[in-house]
Short mmCIF file of C-alpha atoms and ligand atoms in Angstrom, two decimals:
data_model
loop_
_atom_site.label_atom_id
_atom_site.label_comp_id
_atom_site.label_asym_id
_atom_site.label_seq_id
_atom_site.Cartn_x
_atom_site.Cartn_y
_atom_site.Cartn_z
CA MET A 1 -59.71 -38.90 -5.94
CA GLY A 2 -58.25 -37.42 -2.82
CA SER A 3 -59.86 -40.00 -0.60
CA ALA A 4 -58.96 -42.82 -2.95
CA GLY A 5 -55.36 -41.62 -2.84
CA GLU A 6 -55.47 -41.46 0.93
CA HIS A 7 -57.01 -44.89 1.03
CA LEU A 8 -54.24 -46.25 -1.16
CA THR A 9 -51.29 -44.47 0.36
CA PHE A 10 -52.07 -44.05 4.03
CA PRO A 11 -52.30 -47.71 5.08
CA MET A 12 -49.18 -48.48 3.03
CA MET A 13 -47.02 -45.85 4.66
CA PRO A 14 -45.91 -47.86 7.75
CA GLU A 15 -45.33 -50.91 5.52
CA ALA A 16 -43.35 -48.84 3.03
CA SER A 17 -41.19 -47.26 5.70
CA LYS A 18 -40.66 -50.66 7.36
CA LEU A 19 -39.62 -52.12 4.01
CA ASN A 20 -37.36 -49.15 3.39
CA SER A 21 -35.61 -49.52 6.74
CA GLN A 22 -35.26 -53.28 6.20
CA MET A 23 -33.68 -52.64 2.79
CA LYS A 24 -31.32 -50.07 4.30
CA HIS A 25 -30.37 -52.52 7.06
CA ARG A 26 -29.79 -55.29 4.51
CA SER A 27 -27.63 -53.11 2.25
CA CYS A 28 -25.64 -51.98 5.31
CA LEU A 29 -25.08 -55.63 6.32
CA LYS A 30 -24.14 -56.49 2.74
CA ARG A 31 -21.61 -53.64 2.64
CA ARG A 32 -20.16 -54.79 5.96
CA LYS A 33 -20.03 -58.39 4.74
CA ARG A 34 -18.32 -57.28 1.51
CA THR A 35 -15.55 -55.50 3.43
CA ARG A 36 -12.26 -57.29 2.96
CA PHE A 37 -8.63 -56.50 3.47
CA ALA A 38 -5.95 -57.88 1.20
CA VAL A 39 -3.06 -57.61 3.68
CA GLY A 40 -3.49 -60.94 5.44
CA HIS A 41 -4.57 -62.86 2.33
CA LEU A 42 -1.54 -61.70 0.33
CA ALA A 43 0.80 -62.44 3.24
CA LEU A 44 -0.54 -65.94 3.98
CA GLY A 45 -0.73 -66.73 0.27
CA TYR A 46 2.95 -65.90 -0.10
CA ILE A 47 4.03 -67.68 3.11
CA LEU A 48 2.23 -70.91 2.22
CA GLY A 49 3.19 -70.71 -1.45
CA ALA A 50 6.87 -70.06 -0.75
CA GLY A 51 7.00 -72.50 2.19
CA SER A 52 5.43 -75.38 0.27
CA ALA A 53 7.59 -74.70 -2.80
CA LYS A 54 10.70 -74.88 -0.62
CA LEU A 55 9.56 -78.07 1.11
CA SER A 56 8.64 -79.80 -2.14
CA LYS A 57 11.73 -78.38 -3.89
CA THR A 58 9.71 -76.82 -6.70
CA SER A 59 9.78 -73.33 -8.14
CA PHE A 60 6.77 -71.01 -7.97
CA ASN A 61 5.67 -67.74 -9.51
CA ILE A 62 5.23 -65.06 -6.83
CA PRO A 63 2.73 -62.82 -8.71
CA ALA A 64 0.54 -65.84 -9.59
CA VAL A 65 0.51 -66.97 -5.95
CA LEU A 66 -0.39 -63.45 -4.78
CA VAL A 67 -3.23 -63.18 -7.30
CA LEU A 68 -4.63 -66.58 -6.29
CA SER A 69 -4.58 -65.50 -2.65
CA ILE A 70 -7.25 -62.87 -3.34
CA VAL A 71 -9.06 -64.41 -6.31
CA PRO A 72 -12.05 -65.81 -4.32
CA ASP A 73 -13.12 -62.20 -3.70
CA VAL A 74 -13.99 -61.93 -7.39
CA ASP A 75 -17.53 -62.59 -6.13
CA ILE A 76 -17.66 -58.96 -5.00
CA LEU A 77 -17.61 -57.94 -8.65
CA ILE A 78 -20.24 -60.46 -9.80
CA PRO A 79 -23.74 -59.19 -8.94
CA PHE A 80 -25.54 -62.56 -8.76
CA LEU A 81 -22.91 -64.22 -6.58
CA GLU A 82 -23.10 -64.07 -2.81
CA HIS A 83 -19.89 -62.80 -1.21
CA ARG A 84 -18.08 -65.59 0.67
CA GLY A 85 -20.30 -68.12 -1.10
CA PRO A 86 -19.40 -70.48 -4.01
CA THR A 87 -16.02 -68.88 -4.82
CA HIS A 88 -14.97 -69.45 -1.19
CA SER A 89 -15.90 -73.14 -1.12
CA VAL A 90 -13.02 -75.58 -0.57
CA ILE A 91 -15.02 -78.14 -2.55
CA VAL A 92 -15.14 -75.84 -5.59
CA MET A 93 -11.43 -75.06 -5.19
CA LEU A 94 -10.55 -78.76 -5.06
CA ILE A 95 -12.59 -79.47 -8.20
CA VAL A 96 -11.07 -76.50 -10.07
CA PHE A 97 -7.54 -77.58 -9.10
CA MET A 98 -7.96 -81.27 -9.90
CA PRO A 99 -6.74 -80.93 -13.54
CA PHE A 100 -3.73 -78.90 -12.38
CA PHE A 101 -2.77 -81.62 -9.89
CA VAL A 102 -3.11 -84.24 -12.63
CA VAL A 103 -0.89 -82.26 -15.04
CA TYR A 104 1.57 -80.50 -12.73
CA HIS A 105 1.59 -82.79 -9.65
CA LYS A 106 3.45 -81.21 -6.71
CA LYS A 107 4.17 -78.06 -8.74
CA ALA A 108 0.48 -77.14 -8.31
CA VAL A 109 0.68 -77.30 -4.49
CA PRO A 110 1.96 -73.73 -3.81
CA TYR A 111 -0.81 -72.29 -5.97
CA PHE A 112 -3.50 -74.47 -4.42
CA LEU A 113 -2.41 -73.54 -0.89
CA ALA A 114 -2.34 -69.83 -1.80
CA LEU A 115 -5.91 -70.14 -3.06
CA ILE A 116 -7.38 -72.29 -0.32
CA GLN A 117 -5.90 -70.30 2.59
CA HIS A 118 -8.07 -67.35 1.54
CA ALA A 119 -11.27 -69.01 2.73
CA LEU A 120 -9.94 -71.73 5.02
CA ILE A 121 -7.70 -69.47 7.13
CA GLY A 122 -8.20 -65.77 6.38
CA ASP A 123 -11.95 -65.50 5.93
CA PHE A 124 -12.60 -68.31 8.43
CA ILE A 125 -10.81 -66.35 11.16
CA THR A 126 -12.48 -63.00 10.54
CA GLY A 127 -15.44 -61.33 8.97
CA GLY A 128 -18.42 -63.40 10.07
CA GLY A 129 -18.21 -66.72 8.31
CA VAL A 130 -17.66 -68.32 4.95
CA GLN A 131 -19.52 -71.02 2.99
CA LEU A 132 -16.66 -73.51 3.01
CA LEU A 133 -18.74 -76.52 1.99
CA TRP A 134 -20.92 -75.03 -0.76
CA PRO A 135 -22.80 -76.66 -2.59
CA LEU A 136 -23.24 -79.37 0.09
CA THR A 137 -24.45 -76.72 2.50
CA THR A 138 -24.80 -72.94 2.49
CA GLN A 139 -23.92 -72.79 6.17
CA SER A 140 -21.24 -70.23 7.03
CA TYR A 141 -18.28 -71.27 9.14
CA GLY A 142 -16.02 -68.89 11.04
CA THR A 143 -14.72 -67.75 14.41
CA GLY A 144 -16.80 -64.57 14.34
CA ILE A 145 -13.90 -62.19 14.97
CA ALA A 146 -14.97 -58.79 13.59
CA ILE A 147 -13.02 -57.69 10.54
CA ARG A 148 -12.34 -54.22 11.97
CA SER A 149 -11.47 -55.47 15.46
CA GLN A 150 -8.07 -54.97 17.05
CA THR A 151 -7.65 -58.75 17.13
CA ASN A 152 -7.97 -58.91 13.34
CA VAL A 153 -5.69 -55.91 12.85
CA GLY A 154 -3.10 -57.70 15.04
CA ILE A 155 -3.43 -60.95 13.09
CA GLU A 156 -3.09 -59.14 9.74
CA TRP A 157 0.02 -57.30 10.96
CA ILE A 158 1.66 -60.53 12.23
CA ALA A 159 0.99 -62.23 8.86
CA PHE A 160 2.25 -59.16 6.99
CA LEU A 161 5.49 -58.91 9.00
CA ALA A 162 6.13 -62.65 8.70
CA ALA A 163 5.68 -62.45 4.91
CA VAL A 164 8.00 -59.44 4.57
CA ILE A 165 10.70 -61.11 6.72
CA MET A 166 10.38 -64.28 4.65
CA MET A 167 10.56 -62.28 1.38
CA ILE A 168 13.74 -60.57 2.58
CA LYS A 169 15.37 -63.78 3.89
CA THR A 170 14.64 -65.68 0.67
CA ARG A 171 15.51 -62.60 -1.41
CA ASP A 172 12.15 -63.01 -3.13
CA ILE A 173 11.62 -59.30 -2.53
CA THR A 174 14.21 -58.52 -5.22
CA LYS A 175 11.92 -60.09 -7.83
CA PHE A 176 9.59 -57.08 -7.54
CA PHE A 177 12.45 -54.87 -8.74
CA GLN A 178 13.35 -56.99 -11.73
CA THR A 179 11.79 -56.93 -15.19
CA HIS A 180 9.64 -60.04 -15.05
CA LYS A 181 6.72 -60.03 -17.48
CA SER A 182 4.62 -62.00 -14.99
CA ASN A 183 4.82 -59.05 -12.59
CA LEU A 184 2.05 -57.52 -14.72
CA LEU A 185 -0.26 -59.94 -12.88
CA LEU A 186 0.21 -57.71 -9.85
CA SER A 187 -2.10 -55.21 -11.58
CA ILE A 188 -4.96 -57.41 -10.39
CA PRO A 189 -4.47 -56.96 -6.61
CA THR A 190 -3.23 -53.37 -7.13
CA PHE A 191 -6.18 -52.10 -9.16
CA THR A 192 -8.98 -54.27 -7.79
CA THR A 193 -8.17 -54.27 -4.09
CA LEU A 194 -5.25 -52.15 -2.84
CA LEU A 195 -5.86 -48.84 -4.61
CA PRO A 196 -9.69 -48.89 -4.28
CA THR A 197 -9.30 -49.62 -0.56
CA LEU A 198 -6.83 -46.77 -0.04
CA ALA A 199 -8.84 -44.34 -2.20
CA SER A 200 -12.19 -45.07 -0.58
CA PHE A 201 -13.93 -42.47 1.57
CA PRO A 202 -14.53 -43.09 4.42
CA LEU A 203 -11.33 -45.13 4.51
CA GLY A 204 -12.00 -48.80 3.71
CA VAL A 205 -9.52 -50.10 6.28
CA PRO A 206 -8.69 -49.35 9.92
CA LEU A 207 -5.89 -46.76 10.11
CA TRP A 208 -3.44 -49.35 11.45
CA LEU A 209 -3.73 -51.38 8.26
CA VAL A 210 -2.91 -48.45 5.98
CA PRO A 211 0.92 -48.85 6.16
CA PRO A 212 0.88 -52.50 4.94
CA HIS A 213 -1.51 -51.50 2.13
CA ILE A 214 0.85 -48.67 1.13
CA PHE A 215 3.83 -51.05 1.27
CA TYR A 216 2.20 -53.56 -1.06
CA THR A 217 0.92 -50.79 -3.37
CA ILE A 218 4.41 -49.29 -3.73
CA ILE A 219 6.31 -52.53 -4.42
CA PHE A 220 3.59 -53.88 -6.72
CA SER A 221 3.46 -50.58 -8.65
CA ILE A 222 7.26 -50.61 -9.12
CA ALA A 223 7.07 -54.23 -10.33
CA ILE A 224 4.28 -53.37 -12.81
CA ILE A 225 6.08 -50.27 -14.16
CA LEU A 226 9.27 -52.30 -14.69
CA ALA A 227 7.35 -55.10 -16.41
CA VAL A 228 5.51 -52.92 -18.94
CA PRO A 229 8.47 -52.23 -21.33
CA ARG A 230 9.39 -55.92 -21.17
CA ALA A 231 5.85 -56.91 -22.18
CA PHE A 232 5.89 -54.54 -25.16
CA LYS A 233 9.34 -55.72 -26.23
CA ALA A 234 8.17 -59.32 -26.23
CA SER A 235 5.15 -58.52 -28.40
ZN1 ZN B 1 -12.92 -63.53 0.76
#
């Protein structure tokens, strides 16, 4: 029995350890690929949403635009979906938005831009590529700038500051401190992205990106707390 065991196990050992190290390497890559920061997405989503609404003289809902700016990352929560795959495809986004364009015309533009910038600008610039043209091709497109690099941190900060300045100038920032029922939508970025990122150990973001995360978390939390009594009153 001993020799049979040796015969079975000994030749497999190098294979098994090779497989094990390959699996470890793959899961490490997967974890790295799944890393994402909400700061830039939220900022660009707001800037494009607010900017296009102003240009087309339409109104827009800030929480809805902010949620759409991070919604493609829902693939992180779905086990069979590849991160930065189908949910990041501009083709899929166009198809999904077609009915909204038919019904709402230019009113749908701020929401569409908030959604599409996620993959087309944010994820394209950093993080190692995105499947923009799925299902036509599974090829990833991107500049290859590392998500934790100083370049990316700089880009995220510029987008963040631009969004905050724009929110202050347009007075949109005051809407987070009013009792709008739709502010409950902000629970989505707060509980799925911002808080888990800040609470992760080791820290899920470079130290320099912690202040913008805290800023968003605080104003979103205030908006949610103020919206809760309003939601109950309505029901
Ligand atoms: Zn993404």
